[in-house]
PDB file of C-alpha atoms in Angstrom:
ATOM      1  CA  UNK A   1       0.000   0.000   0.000  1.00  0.00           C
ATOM      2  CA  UNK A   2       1.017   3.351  -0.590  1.00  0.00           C
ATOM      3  CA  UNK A   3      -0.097   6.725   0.807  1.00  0.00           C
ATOM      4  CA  UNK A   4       0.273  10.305  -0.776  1.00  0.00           C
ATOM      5  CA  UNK A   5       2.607  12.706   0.407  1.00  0.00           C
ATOM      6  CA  UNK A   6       1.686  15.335  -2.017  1.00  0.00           C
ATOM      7  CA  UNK A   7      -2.219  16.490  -1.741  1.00  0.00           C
ATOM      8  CA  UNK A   8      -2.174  18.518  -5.084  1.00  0.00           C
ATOM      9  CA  UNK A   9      -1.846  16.469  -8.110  1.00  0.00           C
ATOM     10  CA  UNK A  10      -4.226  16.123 -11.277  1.00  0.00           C
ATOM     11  CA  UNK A  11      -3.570  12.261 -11.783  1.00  0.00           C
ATOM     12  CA  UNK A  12      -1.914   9.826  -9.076  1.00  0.00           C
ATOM     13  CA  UNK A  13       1.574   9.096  -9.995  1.00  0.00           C
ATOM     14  CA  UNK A  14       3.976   6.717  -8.250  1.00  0.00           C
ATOM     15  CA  UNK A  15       6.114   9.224  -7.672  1.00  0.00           C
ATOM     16  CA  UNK A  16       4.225  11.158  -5.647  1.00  0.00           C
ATOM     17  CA  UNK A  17       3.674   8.222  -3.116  1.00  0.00           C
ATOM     18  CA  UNK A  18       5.969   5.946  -0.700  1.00  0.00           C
ATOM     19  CA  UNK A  19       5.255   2.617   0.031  1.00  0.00           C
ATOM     20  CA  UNK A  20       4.070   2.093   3.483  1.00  0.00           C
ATOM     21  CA  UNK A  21       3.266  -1.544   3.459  1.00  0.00           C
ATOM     22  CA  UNK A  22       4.551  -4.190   1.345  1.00  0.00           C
ATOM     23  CA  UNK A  23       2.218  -7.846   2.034  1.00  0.00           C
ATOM     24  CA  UNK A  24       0.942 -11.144   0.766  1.00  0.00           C
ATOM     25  CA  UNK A  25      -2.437 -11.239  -0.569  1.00  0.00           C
ATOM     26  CA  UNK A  26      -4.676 -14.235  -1.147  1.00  0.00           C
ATOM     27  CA  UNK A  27      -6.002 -15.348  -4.103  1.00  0.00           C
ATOM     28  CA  UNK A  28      -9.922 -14.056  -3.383  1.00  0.00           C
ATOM     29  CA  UNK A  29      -8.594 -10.962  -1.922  1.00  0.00           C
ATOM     30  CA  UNK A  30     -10.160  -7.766  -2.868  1.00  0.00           C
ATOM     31  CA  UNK A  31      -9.366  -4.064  -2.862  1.00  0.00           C
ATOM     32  CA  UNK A  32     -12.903  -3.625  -0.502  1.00  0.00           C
ATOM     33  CA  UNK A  33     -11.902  -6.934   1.792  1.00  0.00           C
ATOM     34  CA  UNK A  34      -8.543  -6.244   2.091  1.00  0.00           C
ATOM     35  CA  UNK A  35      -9.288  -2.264   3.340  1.00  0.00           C
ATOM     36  CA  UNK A  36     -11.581  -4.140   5.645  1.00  0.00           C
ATOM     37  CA  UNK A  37      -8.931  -6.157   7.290  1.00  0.00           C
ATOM     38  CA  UNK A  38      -7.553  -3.234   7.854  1.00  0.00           C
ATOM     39  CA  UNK A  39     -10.019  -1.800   9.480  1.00  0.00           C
ATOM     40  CA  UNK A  40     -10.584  -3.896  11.845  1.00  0.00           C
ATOM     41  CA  UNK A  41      -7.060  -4.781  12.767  1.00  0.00           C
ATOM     42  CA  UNK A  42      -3.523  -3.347  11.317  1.00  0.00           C
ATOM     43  CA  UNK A  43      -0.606  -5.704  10.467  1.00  0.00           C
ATOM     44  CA  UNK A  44       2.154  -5.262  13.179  1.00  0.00           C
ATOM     45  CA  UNK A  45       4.745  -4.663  10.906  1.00  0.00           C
ATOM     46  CA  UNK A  46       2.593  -1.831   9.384  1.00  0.00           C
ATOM     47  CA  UNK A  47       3.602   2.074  10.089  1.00  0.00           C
ATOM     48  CA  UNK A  48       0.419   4.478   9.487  1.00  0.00           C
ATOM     49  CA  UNK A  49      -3.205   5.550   9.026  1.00  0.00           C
ATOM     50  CA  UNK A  50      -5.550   3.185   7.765  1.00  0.00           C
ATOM     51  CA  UNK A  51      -6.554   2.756   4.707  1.00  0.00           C
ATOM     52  CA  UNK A  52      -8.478   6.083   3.511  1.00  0.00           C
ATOM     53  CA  UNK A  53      -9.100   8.578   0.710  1.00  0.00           C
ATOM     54  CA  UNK A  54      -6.420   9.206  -2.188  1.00  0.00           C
ATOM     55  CA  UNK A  55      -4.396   5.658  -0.797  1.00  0.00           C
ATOM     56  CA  UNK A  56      -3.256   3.623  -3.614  1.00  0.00           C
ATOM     57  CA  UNK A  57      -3.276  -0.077  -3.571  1.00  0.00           C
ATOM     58  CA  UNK A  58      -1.523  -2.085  -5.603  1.00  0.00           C
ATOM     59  CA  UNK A  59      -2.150  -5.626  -5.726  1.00  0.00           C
ATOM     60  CA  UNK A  60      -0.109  -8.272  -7.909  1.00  0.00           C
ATOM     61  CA  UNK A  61      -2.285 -11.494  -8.674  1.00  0.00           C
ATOM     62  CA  UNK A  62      -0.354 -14.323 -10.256  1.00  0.00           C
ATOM     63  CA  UNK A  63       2.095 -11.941 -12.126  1.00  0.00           C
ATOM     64  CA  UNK A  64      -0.800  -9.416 -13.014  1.00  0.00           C
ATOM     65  CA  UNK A  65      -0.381  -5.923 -11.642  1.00  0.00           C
ATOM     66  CA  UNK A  66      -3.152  -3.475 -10.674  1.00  0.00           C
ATOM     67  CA  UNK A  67      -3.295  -0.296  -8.925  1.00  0.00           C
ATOM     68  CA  UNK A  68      -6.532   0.829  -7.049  1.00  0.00           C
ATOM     69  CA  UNK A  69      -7.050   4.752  -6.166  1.00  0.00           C
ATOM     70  CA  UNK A  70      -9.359   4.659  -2.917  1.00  0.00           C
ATOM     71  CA  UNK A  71     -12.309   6.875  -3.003  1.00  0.00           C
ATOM     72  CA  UNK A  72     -14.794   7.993  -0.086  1.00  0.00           C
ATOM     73  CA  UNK A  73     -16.928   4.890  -2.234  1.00  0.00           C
ATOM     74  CA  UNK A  74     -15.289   2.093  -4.230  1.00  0.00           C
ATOM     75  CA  UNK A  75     -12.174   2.100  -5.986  1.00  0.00           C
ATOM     76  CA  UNK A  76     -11.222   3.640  -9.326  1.00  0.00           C
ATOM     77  CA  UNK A  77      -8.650   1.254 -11.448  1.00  0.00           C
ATOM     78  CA  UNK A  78      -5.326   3.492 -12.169  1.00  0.00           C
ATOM     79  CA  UNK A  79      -3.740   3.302 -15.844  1.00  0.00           C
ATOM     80  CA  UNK A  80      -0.172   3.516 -15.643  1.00  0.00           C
ATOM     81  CA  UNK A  81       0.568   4.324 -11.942  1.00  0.00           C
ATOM     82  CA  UNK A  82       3.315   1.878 -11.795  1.00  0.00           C
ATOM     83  CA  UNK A  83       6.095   2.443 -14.974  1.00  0.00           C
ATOM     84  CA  UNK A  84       7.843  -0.102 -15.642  1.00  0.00           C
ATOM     85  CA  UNK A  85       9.572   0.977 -18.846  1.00  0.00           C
ATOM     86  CA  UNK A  86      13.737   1.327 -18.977  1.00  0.00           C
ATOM     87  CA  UNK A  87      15.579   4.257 -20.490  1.00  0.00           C
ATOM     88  CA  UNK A  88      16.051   1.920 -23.429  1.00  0.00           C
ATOM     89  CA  UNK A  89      12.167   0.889 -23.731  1.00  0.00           C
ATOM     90  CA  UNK A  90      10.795   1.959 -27.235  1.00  0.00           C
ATOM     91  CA  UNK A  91       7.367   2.358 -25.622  1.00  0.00           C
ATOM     92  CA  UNK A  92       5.626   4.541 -22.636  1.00  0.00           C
ATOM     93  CA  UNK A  93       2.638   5.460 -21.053  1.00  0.00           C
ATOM     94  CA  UNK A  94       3.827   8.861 -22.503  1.00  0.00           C
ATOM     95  CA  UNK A  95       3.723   7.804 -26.384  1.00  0.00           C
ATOM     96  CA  UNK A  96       2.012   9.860 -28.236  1.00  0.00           C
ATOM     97  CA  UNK A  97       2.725   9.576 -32.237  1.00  0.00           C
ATOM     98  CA  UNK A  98       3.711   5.825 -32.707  1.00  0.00           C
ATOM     99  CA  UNK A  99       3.555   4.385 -36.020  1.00  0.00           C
ATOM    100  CA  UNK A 100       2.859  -0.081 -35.792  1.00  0.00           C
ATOM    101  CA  UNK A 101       4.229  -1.649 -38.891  1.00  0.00           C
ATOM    102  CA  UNK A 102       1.390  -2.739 -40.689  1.00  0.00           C
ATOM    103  CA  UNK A 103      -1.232  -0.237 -39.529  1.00  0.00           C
ATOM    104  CA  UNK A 104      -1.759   3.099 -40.760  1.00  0.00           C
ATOM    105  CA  UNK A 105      -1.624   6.374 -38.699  1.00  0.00           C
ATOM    106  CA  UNK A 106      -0.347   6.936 -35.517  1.00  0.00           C
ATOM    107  CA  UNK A 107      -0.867   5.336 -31.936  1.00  0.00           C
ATOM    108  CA  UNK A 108      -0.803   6.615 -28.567  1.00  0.00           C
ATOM    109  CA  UNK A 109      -0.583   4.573 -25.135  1.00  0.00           C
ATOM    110  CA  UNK A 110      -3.681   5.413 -23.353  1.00  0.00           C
ATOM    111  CA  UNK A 111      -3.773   2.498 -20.731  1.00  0.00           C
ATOM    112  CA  UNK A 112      -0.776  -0.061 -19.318  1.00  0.00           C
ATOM    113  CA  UNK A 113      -0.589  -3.457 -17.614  1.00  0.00           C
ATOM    114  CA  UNK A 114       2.159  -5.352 -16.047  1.00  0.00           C
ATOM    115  CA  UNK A 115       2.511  -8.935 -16.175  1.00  0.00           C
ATOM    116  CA  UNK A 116       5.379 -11.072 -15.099  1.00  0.00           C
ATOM    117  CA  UNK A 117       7.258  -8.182 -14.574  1.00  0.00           C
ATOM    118  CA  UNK A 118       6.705  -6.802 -18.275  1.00  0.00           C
ATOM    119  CA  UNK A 119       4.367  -3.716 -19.272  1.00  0.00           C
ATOM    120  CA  UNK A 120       2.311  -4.096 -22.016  1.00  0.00           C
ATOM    121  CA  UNK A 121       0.799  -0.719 -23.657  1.00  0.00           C
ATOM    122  CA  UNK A 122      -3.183  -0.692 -24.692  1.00  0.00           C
ATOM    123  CA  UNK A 123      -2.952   1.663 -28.073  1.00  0.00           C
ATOM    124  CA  UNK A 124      -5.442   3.838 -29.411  1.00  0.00           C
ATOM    125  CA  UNK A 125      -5.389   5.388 -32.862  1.00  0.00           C
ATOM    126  CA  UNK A 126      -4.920   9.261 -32.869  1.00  0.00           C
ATOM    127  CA  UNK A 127      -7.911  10.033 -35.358  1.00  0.00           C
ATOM    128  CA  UNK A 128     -10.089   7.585 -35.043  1.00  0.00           C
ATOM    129  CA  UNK A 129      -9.889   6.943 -31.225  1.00  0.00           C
ATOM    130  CA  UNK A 130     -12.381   4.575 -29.786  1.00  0.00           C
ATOM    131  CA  UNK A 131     -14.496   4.226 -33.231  1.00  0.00           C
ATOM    132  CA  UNK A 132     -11.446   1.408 -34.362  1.00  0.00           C
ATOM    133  CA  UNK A 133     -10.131  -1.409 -32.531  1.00  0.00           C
ATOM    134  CA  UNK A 134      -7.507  -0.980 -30.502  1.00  0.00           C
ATOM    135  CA  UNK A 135      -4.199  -2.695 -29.997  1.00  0.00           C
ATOM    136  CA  UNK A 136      -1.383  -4.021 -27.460  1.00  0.00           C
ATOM    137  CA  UNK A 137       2.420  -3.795 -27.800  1.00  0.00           C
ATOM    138  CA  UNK A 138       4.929  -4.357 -25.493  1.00  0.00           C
ATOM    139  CA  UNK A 139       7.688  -1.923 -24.670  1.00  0.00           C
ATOM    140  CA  UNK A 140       9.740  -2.805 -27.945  1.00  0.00           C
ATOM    141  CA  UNK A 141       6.946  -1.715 -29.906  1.00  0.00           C
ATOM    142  CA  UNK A 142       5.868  -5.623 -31.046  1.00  0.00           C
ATOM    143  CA  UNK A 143       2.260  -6.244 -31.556  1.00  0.00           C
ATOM    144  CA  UNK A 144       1.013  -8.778 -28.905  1.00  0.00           C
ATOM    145  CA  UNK A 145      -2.585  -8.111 -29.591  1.00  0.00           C
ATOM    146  CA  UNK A 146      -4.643  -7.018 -32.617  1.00  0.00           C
ATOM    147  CA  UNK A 147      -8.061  -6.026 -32.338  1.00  0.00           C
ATOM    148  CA  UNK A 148      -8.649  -5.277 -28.758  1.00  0.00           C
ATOM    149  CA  UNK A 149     -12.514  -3.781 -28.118  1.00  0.00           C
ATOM    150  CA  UNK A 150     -12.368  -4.543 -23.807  1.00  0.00           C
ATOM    151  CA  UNK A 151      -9.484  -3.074 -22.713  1.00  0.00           C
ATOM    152  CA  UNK A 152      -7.189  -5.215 -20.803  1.00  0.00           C
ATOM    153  CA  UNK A 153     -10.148  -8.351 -20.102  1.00  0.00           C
ATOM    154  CA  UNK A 154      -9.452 -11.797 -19.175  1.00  0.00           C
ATOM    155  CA  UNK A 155      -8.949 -12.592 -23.099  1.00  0.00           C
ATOM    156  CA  UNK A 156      -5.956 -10.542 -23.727  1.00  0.00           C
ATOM    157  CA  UNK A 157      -4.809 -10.973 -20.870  1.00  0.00           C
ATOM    158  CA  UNK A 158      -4.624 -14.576 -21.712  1.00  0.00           C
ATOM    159  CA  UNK A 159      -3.035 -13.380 -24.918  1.00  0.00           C
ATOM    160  CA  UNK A 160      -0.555 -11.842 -23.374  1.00  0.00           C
ATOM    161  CA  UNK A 161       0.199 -14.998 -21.292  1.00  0.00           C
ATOM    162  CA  UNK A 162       0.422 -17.043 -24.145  1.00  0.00           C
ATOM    163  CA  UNK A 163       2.773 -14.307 -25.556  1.00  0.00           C
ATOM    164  CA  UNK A 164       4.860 -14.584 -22.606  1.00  0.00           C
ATOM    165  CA  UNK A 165       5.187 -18.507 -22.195  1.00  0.00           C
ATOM    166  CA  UNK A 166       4.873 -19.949 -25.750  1.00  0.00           C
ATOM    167  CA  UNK A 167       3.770 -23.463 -26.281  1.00  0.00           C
ATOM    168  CA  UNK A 168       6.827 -25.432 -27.065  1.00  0.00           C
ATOM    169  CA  UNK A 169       6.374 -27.972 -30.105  1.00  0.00           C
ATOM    170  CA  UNK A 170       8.485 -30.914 -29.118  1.00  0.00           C
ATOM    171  CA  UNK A 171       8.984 -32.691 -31.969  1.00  0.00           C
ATOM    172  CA  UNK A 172       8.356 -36.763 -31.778  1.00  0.00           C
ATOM    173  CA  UNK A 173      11.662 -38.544 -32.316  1.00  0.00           C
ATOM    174  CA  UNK A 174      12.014 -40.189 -35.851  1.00  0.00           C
ATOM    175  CA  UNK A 175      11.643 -44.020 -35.650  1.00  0.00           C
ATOM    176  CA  UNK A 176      15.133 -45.251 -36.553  1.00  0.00           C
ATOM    177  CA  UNK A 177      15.085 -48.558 -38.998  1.00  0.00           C
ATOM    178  CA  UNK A 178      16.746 -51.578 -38.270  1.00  0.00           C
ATOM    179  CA  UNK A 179      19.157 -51.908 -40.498  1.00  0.00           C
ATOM    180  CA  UNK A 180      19.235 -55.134 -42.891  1.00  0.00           C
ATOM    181  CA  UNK A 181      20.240 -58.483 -41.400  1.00  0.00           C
ATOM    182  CA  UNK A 182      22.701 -61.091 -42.541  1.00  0.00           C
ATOM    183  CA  UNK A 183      21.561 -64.545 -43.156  1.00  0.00           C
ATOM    184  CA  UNK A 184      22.915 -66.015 -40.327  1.00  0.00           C
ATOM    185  CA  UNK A 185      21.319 -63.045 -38.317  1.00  0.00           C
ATOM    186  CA  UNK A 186      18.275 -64.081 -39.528  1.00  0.00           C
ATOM    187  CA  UNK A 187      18.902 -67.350 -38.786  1.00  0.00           C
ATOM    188  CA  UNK A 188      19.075 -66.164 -35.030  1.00  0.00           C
ATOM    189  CA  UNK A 189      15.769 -64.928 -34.596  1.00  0.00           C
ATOM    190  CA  UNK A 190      14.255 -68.131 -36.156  1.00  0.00           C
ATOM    191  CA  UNK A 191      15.388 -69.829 -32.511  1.00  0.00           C
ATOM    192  CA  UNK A 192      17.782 -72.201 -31.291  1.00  0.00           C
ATOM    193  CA  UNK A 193      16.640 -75.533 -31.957  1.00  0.00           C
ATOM    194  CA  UNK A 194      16.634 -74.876 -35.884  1.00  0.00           C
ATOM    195  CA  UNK A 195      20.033 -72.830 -35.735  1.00  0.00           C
ATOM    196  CA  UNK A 196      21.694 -76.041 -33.998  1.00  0.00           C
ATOM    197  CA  UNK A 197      20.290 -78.118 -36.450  1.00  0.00           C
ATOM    198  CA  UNK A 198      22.363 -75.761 -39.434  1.00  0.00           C
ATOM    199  CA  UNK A 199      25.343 -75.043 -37.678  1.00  0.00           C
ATOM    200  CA  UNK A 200      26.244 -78.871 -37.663  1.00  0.00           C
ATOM    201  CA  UNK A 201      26.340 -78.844 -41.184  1.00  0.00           C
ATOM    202  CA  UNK A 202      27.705 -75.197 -42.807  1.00  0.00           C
ATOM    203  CA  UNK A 203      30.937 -74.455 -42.894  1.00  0.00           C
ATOM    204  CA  UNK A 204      30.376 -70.596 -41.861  1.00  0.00           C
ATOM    205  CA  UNK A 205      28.503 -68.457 -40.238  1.00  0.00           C
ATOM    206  CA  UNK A 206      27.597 -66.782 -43.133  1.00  0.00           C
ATOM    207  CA  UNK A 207      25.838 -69.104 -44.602  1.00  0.00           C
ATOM    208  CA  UNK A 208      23.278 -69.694 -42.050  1.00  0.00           C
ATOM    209  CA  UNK A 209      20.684 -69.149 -43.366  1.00  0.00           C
ATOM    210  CA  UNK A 210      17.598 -71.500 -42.725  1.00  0.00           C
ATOM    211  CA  UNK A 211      18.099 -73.996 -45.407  1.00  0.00           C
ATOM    212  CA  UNK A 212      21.222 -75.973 -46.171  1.00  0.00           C
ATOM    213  CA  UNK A 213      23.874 -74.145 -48.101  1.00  0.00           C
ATOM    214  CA  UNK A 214      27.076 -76.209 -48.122  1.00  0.00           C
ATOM    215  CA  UNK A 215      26.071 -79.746 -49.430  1.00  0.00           C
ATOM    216  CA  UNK A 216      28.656 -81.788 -50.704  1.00  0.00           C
ATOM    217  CA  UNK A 217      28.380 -82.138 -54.674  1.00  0.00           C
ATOM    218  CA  UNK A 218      28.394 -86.297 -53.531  1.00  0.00           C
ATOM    219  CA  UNK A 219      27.952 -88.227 -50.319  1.00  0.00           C
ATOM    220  CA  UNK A 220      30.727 -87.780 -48.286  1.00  0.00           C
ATOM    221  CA  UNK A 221      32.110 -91.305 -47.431  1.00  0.00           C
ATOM    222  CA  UNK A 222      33.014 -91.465 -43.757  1.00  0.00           C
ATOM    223  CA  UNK A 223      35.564 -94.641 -42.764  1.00  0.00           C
ATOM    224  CA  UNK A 224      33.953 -97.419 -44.870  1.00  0.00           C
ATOM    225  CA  UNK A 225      30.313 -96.087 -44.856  1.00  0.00           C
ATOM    226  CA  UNK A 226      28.586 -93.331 -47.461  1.00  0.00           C
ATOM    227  CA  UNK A 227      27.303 -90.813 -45.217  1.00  0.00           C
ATOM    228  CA  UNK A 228      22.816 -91.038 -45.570  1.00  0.00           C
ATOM    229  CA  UNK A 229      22.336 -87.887 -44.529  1.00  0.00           C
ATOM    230  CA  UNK A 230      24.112 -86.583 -47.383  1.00  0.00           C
ATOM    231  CA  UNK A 231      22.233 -88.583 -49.423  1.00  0.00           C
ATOM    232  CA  UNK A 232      19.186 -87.864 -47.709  1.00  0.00           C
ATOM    233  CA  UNK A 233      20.359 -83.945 -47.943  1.00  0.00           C
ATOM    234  CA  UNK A 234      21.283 -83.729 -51.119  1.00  0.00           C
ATOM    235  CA  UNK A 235      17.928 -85.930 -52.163  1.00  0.00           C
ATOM    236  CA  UNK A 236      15.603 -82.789 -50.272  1.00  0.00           C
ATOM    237  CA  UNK A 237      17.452 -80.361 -52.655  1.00  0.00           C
ATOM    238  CA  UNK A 238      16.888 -81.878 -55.503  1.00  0.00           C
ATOM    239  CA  UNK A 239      13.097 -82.245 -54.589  1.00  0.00           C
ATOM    240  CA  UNK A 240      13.318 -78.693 -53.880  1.00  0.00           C
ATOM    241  CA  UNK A 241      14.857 -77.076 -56.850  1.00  0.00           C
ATOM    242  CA  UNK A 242      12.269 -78.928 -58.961  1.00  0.00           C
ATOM    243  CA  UNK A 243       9.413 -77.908 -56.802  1.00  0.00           C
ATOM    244  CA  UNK A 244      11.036 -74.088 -56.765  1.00  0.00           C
ATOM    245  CA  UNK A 245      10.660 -74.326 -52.689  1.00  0.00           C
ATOM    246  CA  UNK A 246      13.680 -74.327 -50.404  1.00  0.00           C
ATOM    247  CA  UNK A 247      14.362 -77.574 -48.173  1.00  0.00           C
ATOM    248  CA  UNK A 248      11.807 -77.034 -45.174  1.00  0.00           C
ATOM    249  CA  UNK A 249      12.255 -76.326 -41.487  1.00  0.00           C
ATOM    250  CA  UNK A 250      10.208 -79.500 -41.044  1.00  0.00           C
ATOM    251  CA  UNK A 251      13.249 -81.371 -43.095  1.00  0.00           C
ATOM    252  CA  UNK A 252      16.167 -79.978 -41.409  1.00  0.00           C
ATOM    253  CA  UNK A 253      14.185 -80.614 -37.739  1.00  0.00           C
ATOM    254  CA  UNK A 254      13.592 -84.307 -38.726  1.00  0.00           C
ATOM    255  CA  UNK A 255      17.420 -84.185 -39.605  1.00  0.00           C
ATOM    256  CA  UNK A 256      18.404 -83.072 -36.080  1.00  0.00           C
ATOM    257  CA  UNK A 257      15.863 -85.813 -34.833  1.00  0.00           C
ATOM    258  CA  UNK A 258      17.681 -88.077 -36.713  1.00  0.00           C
ATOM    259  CA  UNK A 259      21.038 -87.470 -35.205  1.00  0.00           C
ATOM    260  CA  UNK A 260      20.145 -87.526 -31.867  1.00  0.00           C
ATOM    261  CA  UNK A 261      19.214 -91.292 -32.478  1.00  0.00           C
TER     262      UNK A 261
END
């Protein structure tokens, strides 16, 4: 809260007041309930008269600021009674003959709002005045808001907001491909008993594959006996190369059968 030190003036300014109370406020606080608490019972830490005629209070409600000139009855709503704007800001309450990129005429600030610690300027046009739509920039000058008709209402305000804190696209991480598998990688995923069965006959790894690469041209003889699985091997191939199907998984799972006897 902050009381006047100077009794002439024409329009409150900040600078005419010192802060004489600095508090936390609750969300449904009000400027009426919150010169009613004060009425009835002072802070401790607070140094003054209560709250009365030509007081100022200025209340900050998630990151929205607004000042409140106390009157015998109700409160009036004060435009620009906090400044925010640096030395370097292209924009003040004090703007007169602005020209927005993309609008013709000239603009003057007429009405200013601070949110999250930024002041945003409500713009009216210098002929026209209230008969066209006004506008917000912020103290660089950028337009925020086109086609304001309320003032500073719950919509731009949410404007502003979204201004402030823009949605961030994340974008969805590309699906990486698998890259292409070697035979006897694809072997692996066809499981273990049939990969066994395979690796008891090829030479290399490479050559697994699911069906029987590295047949011998003839049965192999082994000691003083022709080998029958060759036989029988070589016998599936041929079936298959005249059928145009490769030896089956059925085959080569009989085959392992076969040795385990």
């Amino acid at each position: 809260m902050k009381s006047l030190t100077e009794k002439s003036f024409t329009m409150p300014l900040d600078e005419n007041y010192e802060q004489k109370y600095l508090g936390r406020i609750h969300p449904d606080d009000t400027p009426e309930s919150i010169k009613q608490k004060f009425q009835k019972q002072t802070p401790r830490s607070f140094k003054g008269h209560s709250i009365s005629v030509s007081d100022v209070l200025v209340l900050n409600k998630e990151g929205v600021i607004t000042s409140y000139y106390v009157e015998k009855e109700g409160f009036i709503v004060i435009a620009g009674f906090i400044r925010n704007g640096s030395s370097s800001a292209l924009i003040s309450f004090d703007t007169t003959d602005f020209h927005i990129e993309g609008k013709e005429g000239s603009w003057l600030a007429f009405d200013s709002i601070i949110i999250d610690g930024k002041e945003f300027f409500l713009m009216e046009h210098t002929t026209y005045g209230f008969d066209a739509a006004w506008v917000v920039l912020d103290e660089d000058g950028k337009l925020v808001v086109d086609n304001v008709y309320n003032g500073f209402d719950e919509a731009v305000q949410k404007e502003i907001q979204e201004y402030l804190n823009p949605v961030q696209i994340i974008a969805e991480p590309q699906k990486q491909e698998n890259p292409p598998l070697e035979n006897w990688q694809k072997s692996y995923e066809n499981g273990e008993y049939l990969r066994s069965a395979e690796i008891t006959e090829e030479q290399n790894y490479n050559m697994i594959d699911g069906r029987m690469n590295n047949l011998p041209s003839k049965p192999r003889k082994i000691g003083q006996r022709i080998s029958v699985l060759d036989r029988l091997h070589l016998k599936q191939e041929e079936i298959a190369k005249r059928s145009g199907k490769p030896v089956t998984q059925m085959n080569m799972a009989e085959d392992m059968e076969r040795r385990r006897k």
